[in-house]
Amino acid sequence: MSDDDNSPISAREARRLFAGLKATPALVLAVSGGPDSVALMWLAARWRRSLARGPLLTVVTIDHGLRREAPREAREVKRLAAELGLPHRTLRWRGAKPKTGLPAAAREARYRLLAEAARAAGASHVLTAHTRDDQAETLLMRLFRGSGLAGLSAMTRLSERDGIVLARPLLDVPKSQLIATLRRAKVGFAEDPTNRDTAFTRPRLRALLPLLAAEGGDARNLARLAARLARANAAVEVLADGAERFLRLRDRGVAPQAGVRSFEASAFAALPEEVRLRLLLRAINALGHEGPAELGKVETLMSALDQAMAASLRARATGRPALKQTLAGALISLAGGRIQIASAPARRRTGR
């Protein structure tokens, strides 16, 4: 992209943003009516018109039923989509809304509805308008929550959810450039007041960005940090893949058990700490039945495993497990010089 964060995006730059999506049969554009998503729609429509053949574009607006202005904004998106020659749908999040954790619940509902819209349209991808500014805010949110390397990698350009690919073609683009693009094109947009509501975490962090930028922590540098962490995370994932193959080779003479992952404890203990942690996470998430394991809890488990392995000679002598613990619906045990992870028995429900 242009080095000028306030310059409109040219037609040539727009073609580069969407180039990897040319061969897809259909795309859903997630458009709320704010500047980022309206710019996504306008740029995507201009890109599609430049192609002799290309994907069918469908615009989808999600009305969460949380703001009185939302139906009017959806109608305005529909009007603009019609001007651009694009079909439009408004989908509504119906039902009771939670009293706590509302942003996360709204996000889950949004992606679920977008995935449904994509399947109905025969689309392989949903395009969202996440920008470089969003990437910087996401990095800060995860940093303050104590995320590990994978979490600090923040958002990726492509990810998968509910069988649909989520594409973020504007992830390297600053919000200011999108606004400059719309102003040059004389295209209006809405401003969501919740984006400034300091009752929520993201707006509070957004208010801090000017102070961080004064110290060199602007959105460009924070997004660059996220990209570097993503690169490091990908390298560690390759190491974890290799470690899994190494442990399987060590177990060539051990009969596998259905629904169980088992490691030779001494070989596992010799691996780098981050690799061991990832192998445990993979096994627990694959075999557990209570959702993804929390990183901090897996770290605590690994510390307990390390202590138990240090005392493994005594465990071998007695035949009793040196460790037996459940986490996220998985049962982890250390006995006979082996670590085993299996699905834990369902918890008993107690009557009231």
XYZ file of C-alpha atoms in Angstrom, residues 30-171:
142
model
C -19.782 -8.126 5.638
C -20.905 -4.479 5.629
C -22.211 -2.726 8.741
C -22.383 0.790 7.321
C -19.276 2.128 9.060
C -16.400 3.594 7.049
C -14.247 0.465 6.973
C -16.916 -1.905 5.675
C -18.445 0.640 3.282
C -14.966 1.148 1.818
C -14.606 -2.634 1.515
C -17.861 -2.785 -0.449
C -16.965 0.154 -2.692
C -13.460 -1.148 -3.424
C -14.670 -4.715 -4.029
C -17.377 -3.498 -6.423
C -14.842 -1.430 -8.375
C -12.452 -4.390 -8.514
C -15.215 -6.743 -9.713
C -16.212 -4.331 -12.500
C -12.617 -4.395 -13.752
C -12.803 -8.165 -14.388
C -14.214 -9.828 -17.465
C -15.149 -12.754 -15.241
C -15.066 -12.932 -11.482
C -16.921 -13.928 -8.316
C -20.507 -13.010 -7.553
C -20.558 -10.459 -4.718
C -23.315 -10.423 -2.092
C -23.489 -7.752 0.616
C -24.714 -8.845 4.065
C -25.494 -6.572 7.002
C -25.980 -8.000 10.496
C -28.466 -6.175 12.731
C -27.701 -7.258 16.291
C -30.855 -5.612 17.625
C -28.804 -3.555 20.065
C -29.139 -0.025 18.615
C -32.167 1.850 17.319
C -30.080 3.252 14.461
C -29.137 -0.181 13.119
C -32.194 -0.752 10.840
C -31.723 2.663 9.235
C -28.027 1.981 8.701
C -28.857 -1.388 7.123
C -31.265 0.341 4.728
C -28.549 2.824 3.779
C -26.132 -0.029 3.057
C -28.824 -1.645 0.906
C -29.292 1.604 -1.029
C -25.556 1.979 -1.666
C -25.222 -1.701 -2.612
C -28.003 -1.234 -5.178
C -26.176 1.768 -6.635
C -23.106 -0.457 -7.008
C -25.167 -3.225 -8.606
C -24.772 -5.626 -5.682
C -27.472 -7.777 -4.010
C -27.955 -7.132 -0.297
C -29.358 -9.040 2.689
C -29.968 -7.940 6.262
C -29.815 -10.700 8.867
C -30.946 -10.160 12.450
C -29.625 -11.610 15.697
C -32.831 -12.634 17.393
C -33.503 -13.834 20.887
C -32.414 -12.759 24.358
C -29.081 -10.969 24.682
C -26.642 -11.806 27.511
C -26.166 -9.313 30.339
C -22.421 -9.971 30.443
C -19.940 -10.733 27.700
C -22.107 -8.949 25.146
C -19.323 -8.038 22.641
C -18.116 -11.654 22.471
C -21.662 -13.005 22.131
C -22.442 -10.470 19.398
C -19.268 -11.439 17.556
C -20.179 -15.139 17.708
C -23.684 -14.380 16.420
C -22.290 -12.207 13.615
C -19.939 -14.884 12.313
C -22.591 -17.577 12.586
C -25.048 -15.509 10.538
C -22.370 -14.576 8.004
C -21.449 -18.244 7.552
C -25.114 -19.092 6.989
C -25.375 -16.297 4.416
C -22.237 -17.544 2.649
C -23.595 -21.078 2.363
C -26.907 -19.752 1.033
C -25.059 -17.680 -1.595
C -22.719 -20.496 -2.605
C -19.792 -18.406 -1.368
C -16.528 -19.910 -0.178
C -15.345 -16.717 1.544
C -16.692 -13.995 3.810
C -14.780 -10.715 3.502
C -14.513 -8.519 6.581
C -13.130 -4.987 6.782
C -10.559 -5.424 9.563
C -7.810 -2.833 9.157
C -4.291 -2.245 10.402
C -5.796 -0.227 13.267
C -7.930 -3.224 14.275
C -4.839 -5.426 14.161
C -2.992 -3.078 16.539
C -5.942 -3.002 18.950
C -6.256 -6.797 18.853
C -2.572 -7.183 19.688
C -2.944 -4.877 22.697
C -6.073 -6.656 23.926
C -4.355 -10.022 23.805
C -1.156 -8.662 25.307
C -3.004 -7.336 28.357
C -4.870 -10.641 28.705
C -1.580 -12.531 28.879
C -1.893 -14.373 25.559
C 0.914 -16.581 24.327
C 2.779 -16.393 21.050
C -0.146 -17.727 18.999
C -2.566 -15.166 20.449
C -0.148 -12.281 20.016
C 0.091 -13.130 16.320
C -3.338 -11.419 16.260
C -5.464 -11.741 13.120
C -4.443 -13.472 9.911
C -5.404 -12.514 6.370
C -7.196 -15.847 5.971
C -8.788 -18.078 8.595
C -11.525 -20.701 8.678
C -14.734 -20.682 10.671
C -17.766 -22.973 10.366
C -16.457 -24.298 7.057
C -16.176 -20.816 5.527
C -12.951 -18.902 4.848
C -12.775 -15.491 6.535
C -10.719 -13.115 4.391
C -9.391 -9.763 5.604
C -8.062 -8.017 2.480
C -7.705 -4.656 4.258
C -5.600 -5.929 7.176
